[in-house]
Structures are given as C-alpha cells and as structure tokens.
C-alpha cells in the first residue's frame, strides 16, 4: 500500500486551520450561552415589573438574528458568509 507523503508544513497548516475552526465553534457556544442567560434575565425582569407589555421579546428577536447569522457562518451553511 502506498501512503501519500505530505510535508510537515502542510500538516501544520491543516492543524492550525482545524484549531482555528474549533476555537470559532467554542466562541459561538459561549456567545449562545450569553444570549440564553441574558434573554432569560430580561424576561424575568420584564414579567416582574410589568406584564402589560412584553418588551423583552424584541431584544430576544434582535439578538437571535445575530446568533443565527453567526451559526450559519461558523458551520459553513452559507458559503458567502465564511472568510475562506
């Protein structure tokens, strides 16, 4: 069996790209966790202060758009959003 020979530089470049992608995924999940925690706190404050108008939903929807666009870019679902 012939095993393809690759240079160590190519392997290092692949490893660097893989680590950068994993770092971006980790940052996304941190961002998502912040979104969930802050949005939950805003809804709690909104309900404790006034139930006549739920204003926290507008903040949640706005932030959700950012989360979705970041997820699409990181997980390569929309090619024109990626940096590569």
PDB file of N, CA, C and O in Angstrom:
ATOM      1  N   UNK A   1       0.827  -1.190   0.000  1.00  0.00           N
ATOM      2  CA  UNK A   1       0.000   0.000   0.000  1.00  0.00           C
ATOM      3  C   UNK A   1       0.865   1.245   0.000  1.00  0.00           C
ATOM      4  O   UNK A   1       1.773   1.366   0.799  1.00  0.00           O
ATOM      5  N   UNK A   2       0.523   2.131  -0.863  1.00  0.00           N
ATOM      6  CA  UNK A   2       1.237   3.394  -0.909  1.00  0.00           C
ATOM      7  C   UNK A   2       0.527   4.409  -0.034  1.00  0.00           C
ATOM      8  O   UNK A   2      -0.670   4.627  -0.166  1.00  0.00           O
ATOM      9  N   UNK A   3       1.273   4.996   0.866  1.00  0.00           N
ATOM     10  CA  UNK A   3       0.739   6.023   1.742  1.00  0.00           C
ATOM     11  C   UNK A   3       1.175   7.366   1.174  1.00  0.00           C
ATOM     12  O   UNK A   3       2.364   7.566   0.917  1.00  0.00           O
ATOM     13  N   UNK A   4       0.214   8.282   0.943  1.00  0.00           N
ATOM     14  CA  UNK A   4       0.621   9.575   0.398  1.00  0.00           C
ATOM     15  C   UNK A   4       1.524  10.323   1.374  1.00  0.00           C
ATOM     16  O   UNK A   4       1.276  10.357   2.575  1.00  0.00           O
ATOM     17  N   UNK A   5       2.574  10.872   0.829  1.00  0.00           N
ATOM     18  CA  UNK A   5       3.532  11.602   1.642  1.00  0.00           C
ATOM     19  C   UNK A   5       3.160  13.086   1.596  1.00  0.00           C
ATOM     20  O   UNK A   5       2.990  13.664   0.535  1.00  0.00           O
ATOM     21  N   UNK A   6       2.999  13.671   2.769  1.00  0.00           N
ATOM     22  CA  UNK A   6       2.717  15.105   2.839  1.00  0.00           C
ATOM     23  C   UNK A   6       3.797  15.758   3.682  1.00  0.00           C
ATOM     24  O   UNK A   6       4.372  15.141   4.579  1.00  0.00           O
ATOM     25  N   UNK A   7       4.049  16.959   3.381  1.00  0.00           N
ATOM     26  CA  UNK A   7       5.087  17.666   4.124  1.00  0.00           C
ATOM     27  C   UNK A   7       4.571  18.054   5.503  1.00  0.00           C
ATOM     28  O   UNK A   7       3.371  18.175   5.734  1.00  0.00           O
ATOM     29  N   UNK A   8       5.485  18.257   6.406  1.00  0.00           N
ATOM     30  CA  UNK A   8       5.093  18.653   7.763  1.00  0.00           C
ATOM     31  C   UNK A   8       4.481  20.043   7.767  1.00  0.00           C
ATOM     32  O   UNK A   8       3.622  20.339   8.593  1.00  0.00           O
ATOM     33  N   UNK A   9       4.877  20.883   6.814  1.00  0.00           N
ATOM     34  CA  UNK A   9       4.305  22.222   6.737  1.00  0.00           C
ATOM     35  C   UNK A   9       2.820  22.145   6.379  1.00  0.00           C
ATOM     36  O   UNK A   9       2.002  22.853   6.957  1.00  0.00           O
ATOM     37  N   UNK A  10       2.479  21.277   5.462  1.00  0.00           N
ATOM     38  CA  UNK A  10       1.076  21.112   5.083  1.00  0.00           C
ATOM     39  C   UNK A  10       0.269  20.588   6.264  1.00  0.00           C
ATOM     40  O   UNK A  10      -0.868  21.031   6.503  1.00  0.00           O
ATOM     41  N   UNK A  11       0.833  19.646   6.998  1.00  0.00           N
ATOM     42  CA  UNK A  11       0.138  19.114   8.171  1.00  0.00           C
ATOM     43  C   UNK A  11      -0.016  20.175   9.246  1.00  0.00           C
ATOM     44  O   UNK A  11      -1.052  20.254   9.909  1.00  0.00           O
ATOM     45  N   UNK A  12       0.996  21.001   9.423  1.00  0.00           N
ATOM     46  CA  UNK A  12       0.910  22.075  10.407  1.00  0.00           C
ATOM     47  C   UNK A  12      -0.145  23.099   9.999  1.00  0.00           C
ATOM     48  O   UNK A  12      -0.882  23.605  10.842  1.00  0.00           O
ATOM     49  N   UNK A  13      -0.220  23.386   8.703  1.00  0.00           N
ATOM     50  CA  UNK A  13      -1.240  24.317   8.223  1.00  0.00           C
ATOM     51  C   UNK A  13      -2.638  23.765   8.451  1.00  0.00           C
ATOM     52  O   UNK A  13      -3.541  24.494   8.854  1.00  0.00           O
ATOM     53  N   UNK A  14      -2.813  22.471   8.173  1.00  0.00           N
ATOM     54  CA  UNK A  14      -4.112  21.840   8.420  1.00  0.00           C
ATOM     55  C   UNK A  14      -4.466  21.874   9.886  1.00  0.00           C
ATOM     56  O   UNK A  14      -5.617  22.149  10.257  1.00  0.00           O
ATOM     57  N   UNK A  15      -3.503  21.586  10.737  1.00  0.00           N
ATOM     58  CA  UNK A  15      -3.745  21.603  12.182  1.00  0.00           C
ATOM     59  C   UNK A  15      -4.089  23.003  12.651  1.00  0.00           C
ATOM     60  O   UNK A  15      -5.009  23.187  13.468  1.00  0.00           O
ATOM     61  N   UNK A  16      -3.410  24.003  12.136  1.00  0.00           N
ATOM     62  CA  UNK A  16      -3.696  25.392  12.502  1.00  0.00           C
ATOM     63  C   UNK A  16      -5.109  25.779  12.097  1.00  0.00           C
ATOM     64  O   UNK A  16      -5.839  26.404  12.873  1.00  0.00           O
ATOM     65  N   UNK A  17      -5.500  25.400  10.881  1.00  0.00           N
ATOM     66  CA  UNK A  17      -6.866  25.695  10.418  1.00  0.00           C
ATOM     67  C   UNK A  17      -7.908  24.964  11.254  1.00  0.00           C
ATOM     68  O   UNK A  17      -8.955  25.524  11.585  1.00  0.00           O
ATOM     69  N   UNK A  18      -7.632  23.718  11.603  1.00  0.00           N
ATOM     70  CA  UNK A  18      -8.574  22.951  12.419  1.00  0.00           C
ATOM     71  C   UNK A  18      -8.724  23.563  13.809  1.00  0.00           C
ATOM     72  O   UNK A  18      -9.845  23.693  14.318  1.00  0.00           O
ATOM     73  N   UNK A  19      -7.611  23.955  14.414  1.00  0.00           N
ATOM     74  CA  UNK A  19      -7.676  24.586  15.733  1.00  0.00           C
ATOM     75  C   UNK A  19      -8.424  25.911  15.674  1.00  0.00           C
ATOM     76  O   UNK A  19      -9.201  26.244  16.577  1.00  0.00           O
ATOM     77  N   UNK A  20      -8.214  26.680  14.619  1.00  0.00           N
ATOM     78  CA  UNK A  20      -8.923  27.958  14.479  1.00  0.00           C
ATOM     79  C   UNK A  20     -10.424  27.725  14.333  1.00  0.00           C
ATOM     80  O   UNK A  20     -11.233  28.458  14.915  1.00  0.00           O
ATOM     81  N   UNK A  21     -10.809  26.689  13.583  1.00  0.00           N
ATOM     82  CA  UNK A  21     -12.234  26.391  13.410  1.00  0.00           C
ATOM     83  C   UNK A  21     -12.855  25.947  14.737  1.00  0.00           C
ATOM     84  O   UNK A  21     -13.958  26.376  15.086  1.00  0.00           O
ATOM     85  N   UNK A  22     -12.156  25.109  15.466  1.00  0.00           N
ATOM     86  CA  UNK A  22     -12.657  24.655  16.772  1.00  0.00           C
ATOM     87  C   UNK A  22     -12.776  25.837  17.727  1.00  0.00           C
ATOM     88  O   UNK A  22     -13.749  25.942  18.488  1.00  0.00           O
ATOM     89  N   UNK A  23     -11.825  26.762  17.671  1.00  0.00           N
ATOM     90  CA  UNK A  23     -11.880  27.963  18.518  1.00  0.00           C
ATOM     91  C   UNK A  23     -13.106  28.805  18.170  1.00  0.00           C
ATOM     92  O   UNK A  23     -13.792  29.314  19.055  1.00  0.00           O
ATOM     93  N   UNK A  24     -13.415  28.945  16.887  1.00  0.00           N
ATOM     94  CA  UNK A  24     -14.589  29.708  16.462  1.00  0.00           C
ATOM     95  C   UNK A  24     -15.875  29.033  16.931  1.00  0.00           C
ATOM     96  O   UNK A  24     -16.822  29.705  17.354  1.00  0.00           O
ATOM     97  N   UNK A  25     -15.914  27.714  16.870  1.00  0.00           N
ATOM     98  CA  UNK A  25     -17.098  26.992  17.350  1.00  0.00           C
ATOM     99  C   UNK A  25     -17.267  27.189  18.849  1.00  0.00           C
ATOM    100  O   UNK A  25     -18.380  27.425  19.335  1.00  0.00           O
ATOM    101  N   UNK A  26     -16.170  27.114  19.589  1.00  0.00           N
ATOM    102  CA  UNK A  26     -16.231  27.324  21.042  1.00  0.00           C
ATOM    103  C   UNK A  26     -16.728  28.734  21.362  1.00  0.00           C
ATOM    104  O   UNK A  26     -17.574  28.920  22.237  1.00  0.00           O
ATOM    105  N   UNK A  27     -16.209  29.739  20.644  1.00  0.00           N
ATOM    106  CA  UNK A  27     -16.655  31.112  20.867  1.00  0.00           C
ATOM    107  C   UNK A  27     -18.142  31.263  20.554  1.00  0.00           C
ATOM    108  O   UNK A  27     -18.846  32.014  21.222  1.00  0.00           O
ATOM    109  N   UNK A  28     -18.617  30.547  19.543  1.00  0.00           N
ATOM    110  CA  UNK A  28     -20.038  30.608  19.218  1.00  0.00           C
ATOM    111  C   UNK A  28     -20.877  30.085  20.376  1.00  0.00           C
ATOM    112  O   UNK A  28     -21.887  30.678  20.740  1.00  0.00           O
ATOM    113  N   UNK A  29     -20.479  28.969  20.962  1.00  0.00           N
ATOM    114  CA  UNK A  29     -21.262  28.412  22.061  1.00  0.00           C
ATOM    115  C   UNK A  29     -21.214  29.296  23.311  1.00  0.00           C
ATOM    116  O   UNK A  29     -22.195  29.366  24.055  1.00  0.00           O
ATOM    117  N   UNK A  30     -20.110  29.990  23.525  1.00  0.00           N
ATOM    118  CA  UNK A  30     -20.047  30.970  24.619  1.00  0.00           C
ATOM    119  C   UNK A  30     -21.029  32.104  24.334  1.00  0.00           C
ATOM    120  O   UNK A  30     -21.792  32.533  25.214  1.00  0.00           O
ATOM    121  N   UNK A  31     -21.041  32.596  23.101  1.00  0.00           N
ATOM    122  CA  UNK A  31     -21.964  33.661  22.679  1.00  0.00           C
ATOM    123  C   UNK A  31     -23.420  33.207  22.823  1.00  0.00           C
ATOM    124  O   UNK A  31     -24.263  33.948  23.323  1.00  0.00           O
ATOM    125  N   UNK A  32     -23.691  31.973  22.438  1.00  0.00           N
ATOM    126  CA  UNK A  32     -25.040  31.427  22.559  1.00  0.00           C
ATOM    127  C   UNK A  32     -25.469  31.321  24.023  1.00  0.00           C
ATOM    128  O   UNK A  32     -26.610  31.647  24.372  1.00  0.00           O
ATOM    129  N   UNK A  33     -24.558  30.906  24.878  1.00  0.00           N
ATOM    130  CA  UNK A  33     -24.858  30.816  26.308  1.00  0.00           C
ATOM    131  C   UNK A  33     -25.156  32.198  26.880  1.00  0.00           C
ATOM    132  O   UNK A  33     -26.108  32.360  27.653  1.00  0.00           O
ATOM    133  N   UNK A  34     -24.387  33.192  26.487  1.00  0.00           N
ATOM    134  CA  UNK A  34     -24.661  34.570  26.937  1.00  0.00           C
ATOM    135  C   UNK A  34     -26.041  35.007  26.477  1.00  0.00           C
ATOM    136  O   UNK A  34     -26.787  35.633  27.238  1.00  0.00           O
ATOM    137  N   UNK A  35     -26.380  34.694  25.252  1.00  0.00           N
ATOM    138  CA  UNK A  35     -27.694  35.050  24.717  1.00  0.00           C
ATOM    139  C   UNK A  35     -28.812  34.437  25.559  1.00  0.00           C
ATOM    140  O   UNK A  35     -29.757  35.128  25.946  1.00  0.00           O
ATOM    141  N   UNK A  36     -28.706  33.175  25.856  1.00  0.00           N
ATOM    142  CA  UNK A  36     -29.751  32.491  26.621  1.00  0.00           C
ATOM    143  C   UNK A  36     -29.856  33.067  28.033  1.00  0.00           C
ATOM    144  O   UNK A  36     -30.958  33.347  28.517  1.00  0.00           O
ATOM    145  N   UNK A  37     -28.734  33.289  28.694  1.00  0.00           N
ATOM    146  CA  UNK A  37     -28.748  33.786  30.071  1.00  0.00           C
ATOM    147  C   UNK A  37     -29.313  35.212  30.135  1.00  0.00           C
ATOM    148  O   UNK A  37     -30.204  35.505  30.945  1.00  0.00           O
ATOM    149  N   UNK A  38     -28.815  36.095  29.276  1.00  0.00           N
ATOM    150  CA  UNK A  38     -29.259  37.490  29.309  1.00  0.00           C
ATOM    151  C   UNK A  38     -30.731  37.597  28.910  1.00  0.00           C
ATOM    152  O   UNK A  38     -31.501  38.341  29.534  1.00  0.00           O
ATOM    153  N   UNK A  39     -31.138  36.854  27.886  1.00  0.00           N
ATOM    154  CA  UNK A  39     -32.535  36.900  27.459  1.00  0.00           C
ATOM    155  C   UNK A  39     -33.455  36.386  28.561  1.00  0.00           C
ATOM    156  O   UNK A  39     -34.517  36.976  28.810  1.00  0.00           O
ATOM    157  N   UNK A  40     -33.064  35.327  29.235  1.00  0.00           N
ATOM    158  CA  UNK A  40     -33.861  34.817  30.345  1.00  0.00           C
ATOM    159  C   UNK A  40     -33.979  35.854  31.452  1.00  0.00           C
ATOM    160  O   UNK A  40     -35.079  36.078  31.992  1.00  0.00           O
ATOM    161  N   UNK A  41     -32.866  36.502  31.780  1.00  0.00           N
ATOM    162  CA  UNK A  41     -32.907  37.527  32.823  1.00  0.00           C
ATOM    163  C   UNK A  41     -33.806  38.691  32.407  1.00  0.00           C
ATOM    164  O   UNK A  41     -34.553  39.226  33.229  1.00  0.00           O
ATOM    165  N   UNK A  42     -33.756  39.090  31.144  1.00  0.00           N
ATOM    166  CA  UNK A  42     -34.601  40.185  30.672  1.00  0.00           C
ATOM    167  C   UNK A  42     -36.079  39.823  30.754  1.00  0.00           C
ATOM    168  O   UNK A  42     -36.912  40.653  31.129  1.00  0.00           O
ATOM    169  N   UNK A  43     -36.417  38.603  30.399  1.00  0.00           N
ATOM    170  CA  UNK A  43     -37.813  38.183  30.514  1.00  0.00           C
ATOM    171  C   UNK A  43     -38.270  38.159  31.973  1.00  0.00           C
ATOM    172  O   UNK A  43     -39.398  38.536  32.273  1.00  0.00           O
ATOM    173  N   UNK A  44     -37.392  37.733  32.863  1.00  0.00           N
ATOM    174  CA  UNK A  44     -37.742  37.731  34.287  1.00  0.00           C
ATOM    175  C   UNK A  44     -37.980  39.153  34.782  1.00  0.00           C
ATOM    176  O   UNK A  44     -38.978  39.434  35.462  1.00  0.00           O
ATOM    177  N   UNK A  45     -37.087  40.077  34.424  1.00  0.00           N
ATOM    178  CA  UNK A  45     -37.256  41.470  34.821  1.00  0.00           C
ATOM    179  C   UNK A  45     -38.542  42.037  34.223  1.00  0.00           C
ATOM    180  O   UNK A  45     -39.305  42.739  34.895  1.00  0.00           O
ATOM    181  N   UNK A  46     -38.798  41.732  32.965  1.00  0.00           N
ATOM    182  CA  UNK A  46     -39.992  42.224  32.292  1.00  0.00           C
ATOM    183  C   UNK A  46     -41.263  41.726  32.977  1.00  0.00           C
ATOM    184  O   UNK A  46     -42.191  42.498  33.228  1.00  0.00           O
ATOM    185  N   UNK A  47     -41.296  40.472  33.315  1.00  0.00           N
ATOM    186  CA  UNK A  47     -42.503  39.914  33.945  1.00  0.00           C
ATOM    187  C   UNK A  47     -42.657  40.408  35.383  1.00  0.00           C
ATOM    188  O   UNK A  47     -43.778  40.639  35.841  1.00  0.00           O
ATOM    189  N   UNK A  48     -41.551  40.610  36.093  1.00  0.00           N
ATOM    190  CA  UNK A  48     -41.649  41.112  37.464  1.00  0.00           C
ATOM    191  C   UNK A  48     -42.059  42.577  37.517  1.00  0.00           C
ATOM    192  O   UNK A  48     -42.687  43.009  38.485  1.00  0.00           O
ATOM    193  N   UNK A  49     -41.706  43.353  36.506  1.00  0.00           N
ATOM    194  CA  UNK A  49     -42.023  44.778  36.539  1.00  0.00           C
ATOM    195  C   UNK A  49     -43.374  45.090  35.910  1.00  0.00           C
ATOM    196  O   UNK A  49     -44.118  45.913  36.426  1.00  0.00           O
ATOM    197  N   UNK A  50     -43.684  44.455  34.787  1.00  0.00           N
ATOM    198  CA  UNK A  50     -44.944  44.746  34.113  1.00  0.00           C
ATOM    199  C   UNK A  50     -45.272  43.623  33.134  1.00  0.00           C
ATOM    200  O   UNK A  50     -44.458  43.274  32.288  1.00  0.00           O
ATOM    201  N   UNK A  51     -46.460  43.092  33.268  1.00  0.00           N
ATOM    202  CA  UNK A  51     -46.889  42.054  32.331  1.00  0.00           C
ATOM    203  C   UNK A  51     -47.795  42.623  31.244  1.00  0.00           C
ATOM    204  O   UNK A  51     -48.257  41.883  30.385  1.00  0.00           O
ATOM    205  N   UNK A  52     -48.043  43.919  31.288  1.00  0.00           N
ATOM    206  CA  UNK A  52     -48.925  44.528  30.290  1.00  0.00           C
ATOM    207  C   UNK A  52     -48.285  44.519  28.903  1.00  0.00           C
ATOM    208  O   UNK A  52     -48.980  44.340  27.906  1.00  0.00           O
ATOM    209  N   UNK A  53     -46.980  44.714  28.825  1.00  0.00           N
ATOM    210  CA  UNK A  53     -46.289  44.727  27.540  1.00  0.00           C
ATOM    211  C   UNK A  53     -44.992  43.945  27.687  1.00  0.00           C
ATOM    212  O   UNK A  53     -44.152  44.260  28.536  1.00  0.00           O
ATOM    213  N   UNK A  54     -44.828  42.925  26.889  1.00  0.00           N
ATOM    214  CA  UNK A  54     -43.622  42.105  26.953  1.00  0.00           C
ATOM    215  C   UNK A  54     -42.592  42.687  25.976  1.00  0.00           C
ATOM    216  O   UNK A  54     -42.528  42.330  24.811  1.00  0.00           O
ATOM    217  N   UNK A  55     -41.777  43.601  26.466  1.00  0.00           N
ATOM    218  CA  UNK A  55     -40.779  44.266  25.629  1.00  0.00           C
ATOM    219  C   UNK A  55     -39.542  43.408  25.402  1.00  0.00           C
ATOM    220  O   UNK A  55     -38.794  43.622  24.447  1.00  0.00           O
ATOM    221  N   UNK A  56     -39.308  42.439  26.256  1.00  0.00           N
ATOM    222  CA  UNK A  56     -38.098  41.621  26.155  1.00  0.00           C
ATOM    223  C   UNK A  56     -38.083  40.779  24.879  1.00  0.00           C
ATOM    224  O   UNK A  56     -37.010  40.373  24.420  1.00  0.00           O
ATOM    225  N   UNK A  57     -39.235  40.555  24.307  1.00  0.00           N
ATOM    226  CA  UNK A  57     -39.284  39.743  23.086  1.00  0.00           C
ATOM    227  C   UNK A  57     -38.557  40.434  21.934  1.00  0.00           C
ATOM    228  O   UNK A  57     -37.919  39.776  21.111  1.00  0.00           O
ATOM    229  N   UNK A  58     -38.604  41.767  21.868  1.00  0.00           N
ATOM    230  CA  UNK A  58     -37.928  42.492  20.795  1.00  0.00           C
ATOM    231  C   UNK A  58     -36.416  42.361  20.922  1.00  0.00           C
ATOM    232  O   UNK A  58     -35.710  42.216  19.920  1.00  0.00           O
ATOM    233  N   UNK A  59     -35.926  42.433  22.127  1.00  0.00           N
ATOM    234  CA  UNK A  59     -34.491  42.253  22.363  1.00  0.00           C
ATOM    235  C   UNK A  59     -34.065  40.839  21.999  1.00  0.00           C
ATOM    236  O   UNK A  59     -33.024  40.626  21.377  1.00  0.00           O
ATOM    237  N   UNK A  60     -34.887  39.871  22.370  1.00  0.00           N
ATOM    238  CA  UNK A  60     -34.571  38.469  22.084  1.00  0.00           C
ATOM    239  C   UNK A  60     -34.553  38.211  20.576  1.00  0.00           C
ATOM    240  O   UNK A  60     -33.659  37.521  20.068  1.00  0.00           O
ATOM    241  N   UNK A  61     -35.531  38.746  19.860  1.00  0.00           N
ATOM    242  CA  UNK A  61     -35.580  38.532  18.412  1.00  0.00           C
ATOM    243  C   UNK A  61     -34.404  39.198  17.701  1.00  0.00           C
ATOM    244  O   UNK A  61     -33.835  38.627  16.759  1.00  0.00           O
ATOM    245  N   UNK A  62     -34.043  40.381  18.142  1.00  0.00           N
ATOM    246  CA  UNK A  62     -32.905  41.063  17.539  1.00  0.00           C
ATOM    247  C   UNK A  62     -31.603  40.319  17.734  1.00  0.00           C
ATOM    248  O   UNK A  62     -30.808  40.145  16.804  1.00  0.00           O
ATOM    249  N   UNK A  63     -31.379  39.865  18.939  1.00  0.00           N
ATOM    250  CA  UNK A  63     -30.152  39.145  19.236  1.00  0.00           C
ATOM    251  C   UNK A  63     -30.150  37.784  18.545  1.00  0.00           C
ATOM    252  O   UNK A  63     -29.113  37.285  18.118  1.00  0.00           O
ATOM    253  N   UNK A  64     -31.321  37.179  18.432  1.00  0.00           N
ATOM    254  CA  UNK A  64     -31.415  35.870  17.793  1.00  0.00           C
ATOM    255  C   UNK A  64     -30.961  35.941  16.338  1.00  0.00           C
ATOM    256  O   UNK A  64     -30.370  35.008  15.827  1.00  0.00           O
ATOM    257  N   UNK A  65     -31.228  37.066  15.682  1.00  0.00           N
ATOM    258  CA  UNK A  65     -30.759  37.224  14.309  1.00  0.00           C
ATOM    259  C   UNK A  65     -29.242  37.171  14.216  1.00  0.00           C
ATOM    260  O   UNK A  65     -28.686  36.560  13.300  1.00  0.00           O
ATOM    261  N   UNK A  66     -28.576  37.795  15.171  1.00  0.00           N
ATOM    262  CA  UNK A  66     -27.115  37.740  15.209  1.00  0.00           C
ATOM    263  C   UNK A  66     -26.594  36.341  15.484  1.00  0.00           C
ATOM    264  O   UNK A  66     -25.607  35.903  14.886  1.00  0.00           O
ATOM    265  N   UNK A  67     -27.267  35.629  16.372  1.00  0.00           N
ATOM    266  CA  UNK A  67     -26.854  34.261  16.698  1.00  0.00           C
ATOM    267  C   UNK A  67     -27.004  33.365  15.465  1.00  0.00           C
ATOM    268  O   UNK A  67     -26.113  32.572  15.146  1.00  0.00           O
ATOM    269  N   UNK A  68     -28.119  33.507  14.763  1.00  0.00           N
ATOM    270  CA  UNK A  68     -28.359  32.673  13.581  1.00  0.00           C
ATOM    271  C   UNK A  68     -27.340  32.974  12.484  1.00  0.00           C
ATOM    272  O   UNK A  68     -26.779  32.048  11.878  1.00  0.00           O
ATOM    273  N   UNK A  69     -27.069  34.239  12.233  1.00  0.00           N
ATOM    274  CA  UNK A  69     -26.106  34.571  11.182  1.00  0.00           C
ATOM    275  C   UNK A  69     -24.703  34.087  11.541  1.00  0.00           C
ATOM    276  O   UNK A  69     -23.962  33.609  10.677  1.00  0.00           O
ATOM    277  N   UNK A  70     -24.339  34.168  12.811  1.00  0.00           N
ATOM    278  CA  UNK A  70     -23.033  33.670  13.231  1.00  0.00           C
ATOM    279  C   UNK A  70     -22.971  32.149  13.099  1.00  0.00           C
ATOM    280  O   UNK A  70     -21.965  31.595  12.658  1.00  0.00           O
ATOM    281  N   UNK A  71     -24.046  31.460  13.452  1.00  0.00           N
ATOM    282  CA  UNK A  71     -24.078  29.997  13.328  1.00  0.00           C
ATOM    283  C   UNK A  71     -23.962  29.576  11.869  1.00  0.00           C
ATOM    284  O   UNK A  71     -23.238  28.621  11.545  1.00  0.00           O
ATOM    285  N   UNK A  72     -24.663  30.273  10.980  1.00  0.00           N
ATOM    286  CA  UNK A  72     -24.591  29.939   9.558  1.00  0.00           C
ATOM    287  C   UNK A  72     -23.172  30.123   9.024  1.00  0.00           C
ATOM    288  O   UNK A  72     -22.692  29.319   8.220  1.00  0.00           O
ATOM    289  N   UNK A  73     -22.486  31.143   9.480  1.00  0.00           N
ATOM    290  CA  UNK A  73     -21.117  31.387   9.024  1.00  0.00           C
ATOM    291  C   UNK A  73     -20.146  30.356   9.596  1.00  0.00           C
ATOM    292  O   UNK A  73     -19.295  29.826   8.873  1.00  0.00           O
ATOM    293  N   UNK A  74     -20.268  30.037  10.867  1.00  0.00           N
ATOM    294  CA  UNK A  74     -19.318  29.126  11.509  1.00  0.00           C
ATOM    295  C   UNK A  74     -19.486  27.703  11.019  1.00  0.00           C
ATOM    296  O   UNK A  74     -18.513  26.995  10.781  1.00  0.00           O
ATOM    297  N   UNK A  75     -20.714  27.264  10.859  1.00  0.00           N
ATOM    298  CA  UNK A  75     -20.953  25.882  10.449  1.00  0.00           C
ATOM    299  C   UNK A  75     -21.042  25.740   8.933  1.00  0.00           C
ATOM    300  O   UNK A  75     -21.492  24.714   8.431  1.00  0.00           O
ATOM    301  N   UNK A  76     -20.599  26.756   8.190  1.00  0.00           N
ATOM    302  CA  UNK A  76     -20.483  26.734   6.728  1.00  0.00           C
ATOM    303  C   UNK A  76     -21.776  26.361   6.019  1.00  0.00           C
ATOM    304  O   UNK A  76     -21.777  25.614   5.051  1.00  0.00           O
ATOM    305  N   UNK A  77     -22.881  26.886   6.476  1.00  0.00           N
ATOM    306  CA  UNK A  77     -24.162  26.618   5.826  1.00  0.00           C
ATOM    307  C   UNK A  77     -24.436  27.590   4.687  1.00  0.00           C
ATOM    308  O   UNK A  77     -25.164  27.283   3.774  1.00  0.00           O
ATOM    309  N   UNK A  78     -23.838  28.762   4.758  1.00  0.00           N
ATOM    310  CA  UNK A  78     -23.978  29.756   3.693  1.00  0.00           C
ATOM    311  C   UNK A  78     -22.558  30.147   3.287  1.00  0.00           C
ATOM    312  O   UNK A  78     -21.876  30.869   4.009  1.00  0.00           O
ATOM    313  N   UNK A  79     -22.092  29.677   2.127  1.00  0.00           N
ATOM    314  CA  UNK A  79     -20.676  29.867   1.756  1.00  0.00           C
ATOM    315  C   UNK A  79     -20.212  31.324   1.694  1.00  0.00           C
ATOM    316  O   UNK A  79     -19.072  31.620   2.021  1.00  0.00           O
ATOM    317  N   UNK A  80     -21.069  32.262   1.294  1.00  0.00           N
ATOM    318  CA  UNK A  80     -20.602  33.633   1.164  1.00  0.00           C
ATOM    319  C   UNK A  80     -20.422  34.342   2.494  1.00  0.00           C
ATOM    320  O   UNK A  80     -19.881  35.436   2.548  1.00  0.00           O
ATOM    321  N   UNK A  81     -20.829  33.724   3.609  1.00  0.00           N
ATOM    322  CA  UNK A  81     -20.620  34.313   4.913  1.00  0.00           C
ATOM    323  C   UNK A  81     -19.289  33.926   5.541  1.00  0.00           C
ATOM    324  O   UNK A  81     -18.877  34.483   6.537  1.00  0.00           O
ATOM    325  N   UNK A  82     -18.605  32.941   4.964  1.00  0.00           N
ATOM    326  CA  UNK A  82     -17.355  32.473   5.549  1.00  0.00           C
ATOM    327  C   UNK A  82     -16.193  33.315   5.054  1.00  0.00           C
ATOM    328  O   UNK A  82     -16.251  33.959   4.017  1.00  0.00           O
ATOM    329  N   UNK A  83     -15.117  33.300   5.806  1.00  0.00           N
ATOM    330  CA  UNK A  83     -13.952  34.118   5.467  1.00  0.00           C
ATOM    331  C   UNK A  83     -13.077  33.440   4.422  1.00  0.00           C
ATOM    332  O   UNK A  83     -12.253  34.071   3.803  1.00  0.00           O
ATOM    333  N   UNK A  84     -13.230  32.150   4.235  1.00  0.00           N
ATOM    334  CA  UNK A  84     -12.360  31.409   3.305  1.00  0.00           C
ATOM    335  C   UNK A  84     -12.761  31.601   1.873  1.00  0.00           C
ATOM    336  O   UNK A  84     -13.779  31.611   1.399  1.00  0.00           O
TER     337      UNK A  84
END
